[in-house]
Amino acid sequence: MTTLTDNVPGAPRPRGGVAQSINDSLVVTKRNLIRMSRIPEMVVFGLIQPVMFVVLFSFVFGGSMSVGGNTDPAVYREFLMAGIFAQTVTFATAGAGAGIADDMHKGLVDRFRSLPMARGAVLTGRTLADLVQTALTLVVLAIVGLLVGWRIHNGVPKALGAFALLLLLGYAFSWIGALIGLSVRTPEAATSGGLIWLFPVTFVSNAFVDPSMMADWIRPIAEWNPFSATVQACRELFGNPGVVQSDAWPMRYPVWASILYSILIVFVFRTLSVRKYRSATV
Amino acid sequence: MPGAIYAEGLVKTFGDVRALDGVDLDVPEGTVLGLLGPNGAGKTTTVRVLTTLIQPDSGRAVVAGIDVLKHPNEVRRSIGLSGQFAAVDEYLTGRENLQMVGQLYQMKAKAAKERAGELLDRFRLSDAADRTAKTYSGGMRRRLDLAAALVVAPPVMFMDEPTTGLDPRNRQALWDVINELVAGGTTLLLTTQYLEEADHLAHDICVVDHGKVIARGTADQLKAQTGGERVEVVVQQPEMIAGARDVLARYGVAGTGHGDVSVENHIRKLTVPVTGGAKLLAEVIRDLDAVGVGIDDIGLRRPTLDDVFIYLTGHAAEREEEEENGTAGAAGKSRKDRKEKAS
Ligand SMILES: Nc1ncnc2c1ncn2[C@@H]1O[C@H](COP(=O)(O)OP(=O)(O)O)[C@@H](O)[C@H]1O
Ligand SMILES: [Mg+2]
């Protein structure tokens, strides 16, 4: 007689465990990807900045920069790309933060939290969707890089390894964004709060200049910066110039350092975020 | 046996604010409880505790037979929540929204899709089903939000101010939905600032103010507490007030004296509590006529929940909101003025 209550099977018993976590996360990922596809301008804006950086750094600063004593702008352009790739993937922080803050603001987090779903799925779903967006951005950026003279010199498998490290770094940073998104009151605050601190992190690094040219006290910071490890690893794997010669452990074993740093960031920020999510109130 | 919704001594503080100050509730299965109170009374906080969204500082709650604090995820399977503001993803279509909610209730994708279609039909959203919710009106969003709460037809439903900001047509449609749910055996807790709504929809009413339940019972019981019926007369001329007062005093429940006849001189209105119903009204009219009092308006008035509310709390239910809106008008007016909060 009534479509509201008759013959409606109740909610199935949750499977619990990893299977449910994966399923719920994918449902939320799909939802976020649909959202992104309906706000394509967000993706486009996300692309403009790194492309602009490539052009600015290559053709404006390029001539005055020296990589290991070499001031050839073409060398600087090859040097630059690993830095731009790495900086770009960290922008996922702002996207994840703004998205989650928006969900809080609109009451969607309340809806999700009243459902029998896996605890971390709303956040995991968001960070996975950001990962897809990051991958897309990297593809476009790689094409722009190839156009300005960037090349891979050590073969495709190593280059793919470098991109995998970049994606892992982006994924790790999107968890930092998740925590920011849960901690601020508005999506706007999450966007700026997600970006502001990225500038020191990405500039006090080997991304755009060789740390050997930095002041003595700042140099170790740049060399131990988790972000630098990924940049260094990418240069090694791509076979690009400007690999930092230093005794600092992350500079000597950048691939391992990059993996460890990223996993550590995911672990710490995922734990904090999921805990915060459980008690989240607007 | 405790009811489908049971709460005992719920306390919740936010900093200095004691949002809940020992709330007890007991809602028998298959009934509707109206949680009635002004802005800031603690209605939303109560709902948020019962729907596992926040943890109380102390107290105990059981929903659908499951302890809310011990097994929140079990509770979530058995409840539907339609919050104070529509919680729909505006970049998803109506259909996608419902499918997603179904899947997160752990339904299979196909079952979730079928159910979404059914609900879209039922809530008159079929035509807009494949448009993003961004394009929906406030009323449509509300309906979508309600549909989302009903995806698994949960045995226990919570609706927080479901009709706030709805136009009369949508409000009537919602009332129909509620009646249908109750006919199907659903237990419902609904909060409202509208007294006539609680009167219409709820079997039992709890009046809350400052985080406490200050009265409970059926609408009739609450009205009886405030006093029974009364006769209201508006006389034609100010000079007639004195005469009318003498007549009415004879009918007052107090029997003698003018004590219980209240007079509002500026609108020439007299009110007296009575017992005796409509038959008595005829006698009053005859007697007033006999002493030459012309009547503009006369009626037998039963106390409304508004009267109950003022009697219990010392202020009108919507006072705070009227102050916010800067309108000092009647409750009915401020209600119409209220904008749909769809953002
Ligand atoms: N998250 C919160 N932080 C601080 N104060 C809150 C919070 N939620 C509710 N309150 C306060 O608790 C009281 C009760 O609020 P609420 O339950 O929303 O009332 P109602 O729904 O009856 O209008 C109000 O004084 C409100 O300001
Ligand atoms: Mg409220």
XYZ file of C-alpha atoms and ligand atoms in Angstrom:
653
model
C 0.000 0.000 0.000
C 2.807 2.371 0.758
C 6.093 2.628 -1.079
C 7.604 4.194 1.992
C 7.658 1.205 4.271
C 6.100 -1.884 2.706
C 8.298 -4.546 1.159
C 11.418 -2.526 1.710
C 14.237 -4.736 2.853
C 15.945 -3.098 5.819
C 19.562 -2.100 5.773
C 21.689 -5.199 5.171
C 24.006 -6.167 7.968
C 27.278 -4.321 7.369
C 30.040 -6.645 6.262
C 32.468 -4.783 8.417
C 36.202 -4.994 8.055
C 38.333 -4.194 5.069
C 35.794 -5.269 2.445
C 33.297 -2.710 3.693
C 35.949 -0.019 4.036
C 36.975 -0.491 0.444
C 33.426 -0.592 -0.818
C 32.339 2.527 1.083
C 35.498 4.408 0.123
C 34.894 3.641 -3.537
C 31.275 4.796 -3.321
C 32.489 8.101 -1.898
C 35.333 8.300 -4.424
C 32.843 7.916 -7.230
C 30.702 10.622 -5.727
C 33.646 13.008 -5.539
C 34.736 12.229 -9.094
C 31.227 12.959 -10.335
C 31.370 16.258 -8.459
C 34.717 17.128 -10.006
C 33.421 16.334 -13.466
C 30.555 18.763 -12.851
C 32.915 21.533 -11.725
C 35.520 21.217 -14.496
C 36.701 24.783 -13.911
C 38.207 23.599 -10.620
C 40.327 21.052 -12.467
C 41.285 23.620 -15.074
C 42.346 26.192 -12.469
C 44.345 23.457 -10.804
C 46.254 23.106 -14.079
C 46.819 26.746 -14.880
C 49.099 27.470 -11.943
C 51.702 24.722 -12.549
C 51.719 25.386 -16.285
C 52.231 29.076 -15.550
C 55.084 28.200 -13.195
C 56.774 26.121 -15.887
C 56.577 29.003 -18.325
C 57.622 31.682 -15.807
C 60.528 29.764 -14.331
C 61.726 28.510 -17.697
C 61.660 31.706 -19.633
C 61.759 34.473 -17.011
C 64.120 33.145 -14.330
C 65.665 30.377 -16.400
C 68.503 32.448 -17.816
C 69.716 33.655 -14.427
C 69.621 30.304 -12.648
C 72.574 28.018 -12.294
C 72.364 24.261 -11.878
C 75.635 22.891 -10.528
C 77.486 25.786 -12.108
C 75.736 25.396 -15.445
C 73.651 28.451 -16.453
C 72.243 27.043 -19.677
C 68.477 27.773 -19.578
C 67.788 24.429 -21.249
C 69.492 22.652 -18.338
C 67.495 24.683 -15.849
C 64.267 23.694 -17.589
C 65.079 20.026 -17.232
C 66.074 20.624 -13.631
C 62.881 22.527 -12.964
C 60.313 19.939 -13.995
C 60.792 17.564 -11.051
C 60.257 20.522 -8.723
C 57.112 21.639 -10.517
C 55.725 18.088 -10.589
C 56.272 17.723 -6.863
C 54.890 21.139 -6.017
C 51.820 20.490 -8.113
C 50.954 17.226 -6.417
C 51.092 18.941 -3.025
C 48.287 21.262 -4.131
C 45.980 18.293 -3.558
C 46.088 19.501 0.041
C 43.941 22.491 -0.782
C 41.486 20.469 -2.853
C 40.945 17.829 -0.203
C 40.702 20.410 2.546
C 38.193 22.575 0.724
C 36.109 19.559 -0.287
C 35.851 18.201 3.220
C 35.222 21.600 4.784
C 32.446 22.075 2.235
C 30.886 18.727 3.158
C 30.959 19.744 6.808
C 29.509 23.133 6.045
C 26.657 21.724 3.955
C 25.722 19.151 6.575
C 26.745 16.249 4.350
C 29.169 15.013 6.957
C 26.233 14.722 9.367
C 24.381 12.677 6.799
C 27.386 10.407 6.281
C 28.032 10.039 9.964
C 24.466 8.924 10.570
C 24.904 6.071 8.064
C 26.286 2.619 8.910
C 29.383 3.157 6.819
C 33.062 2.546 7.442
C 34.596 5.216 9.631
C 37.323 6.525 7.384
C 35.482 6.118 4.087
C 34.347 9.712 3.647
C 37.915 10.935 3.971
C 39.508 8.078 2.049
C 36.993 8.571 -0.737
C 37.912 12.216 -0.959
C 41.668 11.613 -0.968
C 41.359 8.882 -3.609
C 39.367 11.199 -5.853
C 42.071 13.818 -5.398
C 44.603 11.194 -6.383
C 42.797 10.706 -9.672
C 42.796 14.442 -10.242
C 46.495 14.621 -9.388
C 47.264 11.893 -11.925
C 45.385 13.809 -14.583
C 47.281 16.971 -13.743
C 50.606 15.148 -13.958
C 49.787 13.897 -17.448
C 49.047 17.400 -18.705
C 52.093 18.801 -16.959
C 54.367 16.110 -18.405
C 53.207 17.079 -21.878
C 53.945 20.749 -21.178
C 57.350 19.684 -19.811
C 58.151 17.753 -22.958
C 57.229 20.829 -24.982
C 59.721 23.039 -23.110
C 62.527 20.508 -23.478
C 62.239 18.246 -20.448
C 63.178 14.616 -21.177
C 63.414 11.291 -19.387
C 66.834 9.745 -19.761
C 66.682 6.521 -17.771
C 63.891 4.674 -19.494
C 60.134 4.431 -19.017
C 60.012 2.033 -16.023
C 62.074 4.384 -13.855
C 60.047 7.350 -15.039
C 56.867 5.528 -14.047
C 58.470 4.876 -10.680
C 59.042 8.603 -10.309
C 55.410 9.326 -11.124
C 54.365 6.712 -8.578
C 56.408 8.525 -5.927
C 54.783 11.804 -6.939
C 51.307 10.305 -6.642
C 52.155 8.878 -3.247
C 53.391 12.285 -2.098
C 50.212 13.932 -3.380
C 48.112 11.316 -1.627
C 49.996 11.912 1.619
C 49.501 15.670 1.385
C 45.798 15.275 0.685
C 45.525 13.692 4.156
C 47.081 16.809 5.612
C 44.392 18.670 3.703
C 41.726 16.386 5.170
C 42.778 17.332 8.682
C 42.787 21.018 7.776
C 39.338 20.688 6.218
C 37.981 19.109 9.382
C 39.553 21.802 11.551
C 38.384 25.009 9.905
C 34.955 26.555 9.658
C 34.664 27.349 5.982
C 35.804 25.898 2.653
C 37.543 29.213 1.891
C 39.630 28.935 5.041
C 40.518 25.382 4.068
C 41.711 26.492 0.652
C 43.980 29.224 1.950
C 44.951 27.200 5.014
C 45.827 24.363 2.670
C 48.025 26.528 0.442
C 49.814 29.103 2.593
C 52.235 26.768 4.345
C 52.932 24.901 1.104
C 54.966 27.809 -0.200
C 57.688 27.679 2.455
C 57.641 23.877 2.313
C 58.085 23.783 -1.440
C 60.497 26.714 -1.710
C 62.776 25.775 1.183
C 63.742 22.710 -0.792
C 65.737 21.577 -3.761
C 62.765 22.133 -6.068
C 63.806 25.413 -7.668
C 67.343 26.072 -6.463
C 70.270 23.942 -5.413
C 70.421 23.917 -1.579
C 74.184 24.428 -1.739
C 73.398 28.016 -2.719
C 71.298 28.544 0.429
C 72.413 29.974 3.764
C 74.112 27.407 5.980
C 71.390 27.232 8.570
C 68.601 26.741 6.046
C 70.380 24.184 3.951
C 69.830 21.179 6.269
C 66.160 22.095 6.488
C 65.933 21.982 2.712
C 67.792 18.689 2.569
C 65.691 16.984 5.216
C 62.441 18.432 3.922
C 60.257 15.426 2.993
C 59.296 17.268 -0.126
C 62.960 17.485 -1.235
C 63.344 13.731 -1.027
C 60.688 13.190 -3.674
C 62.174 15.890 -5.921
C 65.615 14.348 -5.604
C 64.238 10.865 -6.290
C 62.465 12.110 -9.403
C 65.610 13.752 -10.767
C 67.499 10.534 -10.248
C 64.821 8.396 -11.843
C 64.200 10.760 -14.753
C 67.953 11.253 -15.182
C 67.550 15.026 -14.924
C 70.348 17.388 -13.871
C 70.705 18.970 -10.456
C 70.825 15.920 -8.189
C 71.983 17.297 -4.841
C 75.357 16.067 -3.666
C 75.010 15.882 0.080
C 75.603 13.539 2.992
C 72.093 14.088 4.317
C 70.428 10.670 4.364
C 67.294 11.678 2.397
C 69.505 13.096 -0.345
C 71.577 9.929 -0.562
C 68.647 7.503 -0.562
C 65.909 9.710 -1.939
C 63.627 6.922 -3.208
C 63.480 5.229 0.163
C 63.235 8.550 1.941
C 60.380 9.626 -0.291
C 58.452 6.406 0.311
C 59.046 6.476 4.062
C 58.134 10.117 4.450
C 54.928 9.728 2.459
C 53.839 6.621 4.327
C 54.578 8.313 7.619
C 52.521 11.364 6.637
C 49.612 9.174 5.547
C 49.760 7.205 8.771
C 49.905 10.220 11.081
C 47.396 12.420 9.290
C 44.978 9.645 8.504
C 44.899 8.628 12.144
C 44.367 12.201 13.314
C 41.788 12.947 10.629
C 39.695 9.850 11.206
C 39.684 10.538 14.915
C 38.609 14.111 14.315
C 35.985 13.053 11.806
C 34.286 10.837 14.358
C 33.580 13.771 16.602
C 33.223 16.361 13.862
C 30.717 19.108 14.418
C 30.235 22.170 12.306
C 10.050 -2.417 28.254
C 11.659 0.764 26.979
C 10.245 2.194 23.781
C 11.804 2.457 20.350
C 13.502 5.644 21.456
C 14.573 5.884 25.032
C 16.790 8.437 26.732
C 17.679 8.939 30.317
C 19.393 11.931 31.886
C 21.087 13.235 28.748
C 23.467 16.074 29.515
C 25.539 17.906 26.947
C 27.493 21.087 27.439
C 29.237 23.233 24.855
C 31.641 25.394 26.808
C 29.421 27.363 29.146
C 26.213 26.445 27.396
C 24.278 23.606 28.932
C 22.522 22.528 25.753
C 20.991 19.444 27.387
C 20.368 19.453 31.079
C 19.023 16.002 31.847
C 16.662 15.044 29.040
C 14.510 11.921 29.504
C 12.441 10.515 26.667
C 10.470 7.357 26.056
C 8.765 6.887 22.717
C 6.682 3.711 22.326
C 7.140 1.809 19.096
C 5.002 3.012 16.237
C 4.207 6.400 17.744
C 5.230 9.955 17.017
C 6.865 12.125 19.618
C 6.839 15.862 19.042
C 9.770 17.632 20.624
C 8.570 21.155 20.989
C 10.612 24.132 22.015
C 11.892 27.565 21.069
C 15.183 28.240 19.326
C 18.120 27.097 21.383
C 16.017 24.824 23.580
C 18.175 21.802 22.796
C 16.038 20.016 20.193
C 18.769 19.604 17.603
C 21.282 18.561 20.227
C 18.871 15.867 21.429
C 18.451 14.589 17.888
C 22.204 14.625 17.321
C 22.817 12.555 20.426
C 20.125 10.036 19.504
C 21.418 9.707 15.936
C 25.003 9.017 17.133
C 26.384 12.318 15.816
C 27.544 13.574 19.181
C 28.248 11.910 22.483
C 26.504 13.201 25.564
C 28.553 14.139 28.628
C 26.380 11.807 30.624
C 23.168 9.858 30.307
C 22.025 6.864 28.378
C 20.122 6.363 25.160
C 18.633 3.324 23.477
C 17.274 3.442 19.933
C 15.545 0.470 18.282
C 16.622 -1.610 21.252
C 20.321 -0.815 20.772
C 22.505 1.202 23.089
C 23.480 4.364 21.221
C 26.771 4.874 22.982
C 27.912 1.268 22.923
C 26.868 0.252 19.419
C 26.497 3.380 17.310
C 26.974 1.582 14.019
C 24.196 -0.894 14.805
C 21.931 2.040 15.613
C 22.784 3.688 12.292
C 21.347 0.720 10.393
C 18.001 1.245 12.047
C 17.547 4.980 11.808
C 16.889 7.627 9.218
C 17.760 11.246 9.802
C 16.412 14.307 8.123
C 18.368 17.119 9.703
C 17.433 20.724 10.259
C 18.986 21.721 6.938
C 18.744 19.580 3.834
C 21.931 17.530 3.520
C 22.132 16.671 -0.156
C 25.080 16.849 -2.507
C 24.162 19.660 -4.823
C 26.508 18.543 -7.595
C 24.901 15.121 -7.719
C 21.543 14.479 -9.313
C 18.635 13.507 -7.117
C 18.977 9.939 -8.294
C 22.715 9.822 -7.638
C 22.198 11.223 -4.165
C 19.714 8.505 -3.232
C 21.747 5.733 -4.827
C 24.816 6.806 -2.909
C 22.950 6.846 0.381
C 21.501 3.405 -0.371
C 24.932 1.991 -1.071
C 26.290 3.500 2.109
C 23.454 1.773 3.951
C 25.211 -1.267 2.461
C 22.606 -2.037 -0.183
C 23.814 -3.557 -3.420
C 24.150 -1.066 -6.270
C 21.186 -2.503 -8.155
C 18.884 -2.541 -5.155
C 19.933 1.001 -4.292
C 19.101 2.112 -7.806
C 15.642 0.557 -7.731
C 14.857 2.054 -4.373
C 16.048 5.465 -5.553
C 13.596 5.292 -8.451
C 10.707 4.369 -6.154
C 11.423 7.214 -3.780
C 11.871 9.772 -6.539
C 8.398 8.835 -7.787
C 6.900 8.969 -4.352
C 8.372 12.398 -3.619
C 7.357 13.894 -6.961
C 10.954 14.260 -8.056
C 10.915 11.954 -11.088
C 11.009 14.820 -13.552
C 14.003 16.353 -11.836
C 15.658 13.049 -10.987
C 18.532 13.466 -13.398
C 19.211 17.123 -12.755
C 21.774 18.166 -10.194
C 20.313 19.086 -6.838
C 21.799 22.544 -7.309
C 18.902 23.294 -9.621
C 16.300 22.225 -7.058
C 14.107 24.600 -5.105
C 14.297 24.588 -1.326
C 11.179 22.445 -1.114
C 12.576 19.914 -3.579
C 15.813 19.666 -1.643
C 13.870 19.061 1.521
C 11.948 16.268 -0.164
C 15.149 14.745 -1.498
C 16.678 14.917 1.949
C 13.652 13.200 3.418
C 13.754 10.547 0.718
C 17.406 9.935 1.587
C 16.400 9.334 5.186
C 13.830 6.756 4.034
C 15.992 4.706 1.697
C 15.987 1.628 3.908
C 12.616 2.410 5.489
C 14.243 2.458 8.897
C 12.092 1.486 11.874
C 13.031 4.698 13.673
C 13.040 8.112 12.047
C 14.276 11.481 13.241
C 13.158 14.702 11.625
C 14.554 17.976 12.856
C 12.184 20.839 12.073
C 11.026 19.130 8.893
C 8.584 21.824 7.883
C 10.580 24.926 8.691
C 10.551 27.086 5.603
C 8.158 24.896 3.624
C 5.263 26.366 1.703
C 1.802 25.068 2.627
C 1.690 22.567 -0.220
C 5.010 20.991 0.708
C 4.054 21.053 4.342
C 0.821 19.190 3.645
C 2.753 16.681 1.535
C 5.137 16.118 4.407
C 2.281 15.584 6.818
C 0.923 12.946 4.454
C 4.301 11.239 4.408
C 4.417 11.210 8.174
C 0.953 9.698 8.415
C 1.966 7.054 5.923
C 5.106 6.231 7.863
C 3.191 5.877 11.077
C 0.603 3.672 9.378
C 3.533 1.495 8.305
C 4.698 1.153 11.909
C 7.610 3.609 11.925
C 8.520 5.292 15.170
C 9.181 8.977 14.681
C 10.718 11.717 16.702
C 10.088 15.098 15.210
C 11.101 18.482 16.465
C 9.162 21.570 15.730
C 8.609 25.126 16.784
C 5.105 24.967 15.397
C 2.632 24.136 18.047
C -0.173 23.258 15.686
C 2.141 20.861 13.931
C 2.907 18.934 17.085
C -0.789 18.985 17.836
C -1.571 17.487 14.421
C 1.144 14.921 14.071
C 2.354 13.797 17.444
C 0.822 11.236 19.757
C 2.898 12.586 22.593
C 4.573 15.891 23.087
C 7.599 16.870 25.123
C 8.059 20.542 25.682
C 11.721 21.428 26.074
C 13.273 24.662 27.180
C 16.847 25.360 28.301
C 17.803 21.734 27.791
C 15.090 20.341 30.042
C 11.793 18.629 29.373
C 9.394 20.946 31.164
C 6.172 19.149 30.305
C 5.052 16.004 28.579
C 1.824 14.325 27.622
C -0.704 14.222 24.834
C -1.790 17.502 23.336
C -5.081 17.202 25.210
C -3.369 16.534 28.503
C -1.137 19.540 28.076
C -4.078 21.712 27.195
C -5.957 20.493 30.205
C -3.043 21.574 32.390
C -3.354 25.066 31.098
C -7.060 25.182 31.820
C -10.099 24.252 29.828
C -12.140 26.121 27.305
C -12.995 29.763 27.462
C -15.512 32.100 25.989
C -14.232 35.148 24.177
C -16.488 38.063 23.409
C -15.799 41.236 21.502
C -18.424 43.853 22.284
C -19.561 46.606 19.928
C -18.976 49.651 22.128
C -16.475 50.338 24.906
C -19.357 51.320 27.197
C -20.740 47.802 26.970
C -17.693 46.211 28.572
C -18.878 46.605 32.135
C -22.251 45.027 31.419
C -20.724 42.172 29.526
C -18.352 41.570 32.356
C -21.209 41.131 34.849
C -22.848 38.580 32.596
C -19.699 36.621 31.903
C -18.738 36.468 35.568
C -21.806 34.305 36.178
C -20.538 31.714 33.750
C -16.939 31.668 34.863
C -15.616 28.502 36.453
C -14.924 30.471 39.612
C -18.687 30.994 39.821
C -18.758 34.362 41.589
C -16.974 37.663 41.348
C -15.269 39.185 38.383
C -11.921 37.631 39.214
C -11.578 35.311 36.292
C -12.913 37.540 33.555
C -10.030 39.167 31.775
C -10.590 42.281 29.738
C -8.561 43.773 26.950
C -10.048 47.251 26.802
C -8.377 48.455 23.643
C -9.903 45.726 21.525
C -13.135 45.469 23.602
C -12.475 41.822 24.222
C -13.460 39.822 27.280
C -12.337 36.300 28.063
C -13.603 33.896 30.706
C -12.729 30.287 31.430
C -15.823 28.088 31.338
C -17.074 24.557 31.430
C -20.135 23.505 29.497
C -19.258 23.733 25.845
C -21.364 24.954 22.983
C -24.689 24.806 24.823
C -23.360 27.375 27.230
C -22.410 29.659 24.410
C -26.047 29.991 23.398
C -27.004 30.984 26.922
C -24.257 33.602 27.080
C -25.467 35.146 23.835
C -29.057 35.267 25.120
C -28.022 36.881 28.406
C -25.800 39.470 26.761
C -28.626 40.315 24.410
C -31.017 40.660 27.344
C -28.832 43.363 28.976
C -28.357 45.162 25.697
C -24.736 44.285 24.963
C -24.080 44.251 21.235
C -21.718 41.526 20.120
C -19.151 41.924 17.372
C -17.693 38.506 17.793
C -18.095 35.615 20.166
C -16.562 32.196 20.312
C -15.739 29.221 22.388
C -11.996 28.874 22.347
C -10.077 25.787 23.320
C -6.561 26.349 24.536
C -3.992 25.848 21.846
C -0.539 24.565 22.402
C 0.532 28.187 22.092
C -1.330 28.864 25.306
C 0.307 25.817 26.842
C 3.677 27.042 25.825
C 3.238 30.516 27.182
C 1.795 29.077 30.347
C 4.771 26.738 30.831
C 7.668 28.875 29.783
C 6.411 32.358 30.362
C 7.205 33.332 26.809
C 5.892 32.611 23.373
C 7.438 29.790 21.420
C 8.836 31.957 18.697
C 9.815 34.977 20.656
C 13.523 34.677 20.076
C 13.106 34.230 16.416
C 10.855 37.236 16.112
C 13.515 39.281 17.783
C 16.042 37.968 15.319
C 13.851 38.845 12.395
C 12.994 42.168 13.893
C 9.295 41.472 13.488
C 7.055 41.864 16.446
C 4.078 40.427 14.601
C 1.995 37.399 15.380
C 3.537 33.960 15.253
C 1.749 33.211 12.008
C 3.291 36.198 10.352
C 6.850 35.480 11.338
C 6.380 32.008 9.998
C 5.435 33.295 6.610
C 8.313 35.709 6.665
C 10.835 33.043 7.278
C 12.909 32.357 4.227
C 13.685 28.899 3.048
C 17.069 28.094 4.412
C 18.484 26.345 1.432
C 22.173 26.868 1.019
N 28.297 22.784 18.343
C 27.889 23.690 19.259
N 28.786 24.503 19.856
C 28.394 25.401 20.767
N 27.137 25.572 21.179
C 26.192 24.801 20.626
C 26.516 23.820 19.633
N 25.383 23.195 19.266
C 24.397 23.759 19.993
N 24.872 24.725 20.808
C 24.085 25.517 21.771
O 23.274 24.643 22.505
C 21.985 25.185 22.698
C 20.945 24.254 22.125
O 21.049 24.276 20.718
P 20.130 23.403 19.773
O 20.098 22.017 20.276
O 20.628 23.617 18.389
O 18.715 24.085 19.963
P 17.395 23.984 19.066
O 17.608 22.949 18.025
O 16.310 23.637 20.022
O 17.186 25.343 18.475
C 22.008 26.559 22.058
O 22.282 27.495 23.058
C 23.137 26.469 21.086
O 23.720 27.731 20.875
Mg 17.550 23.112 16.002
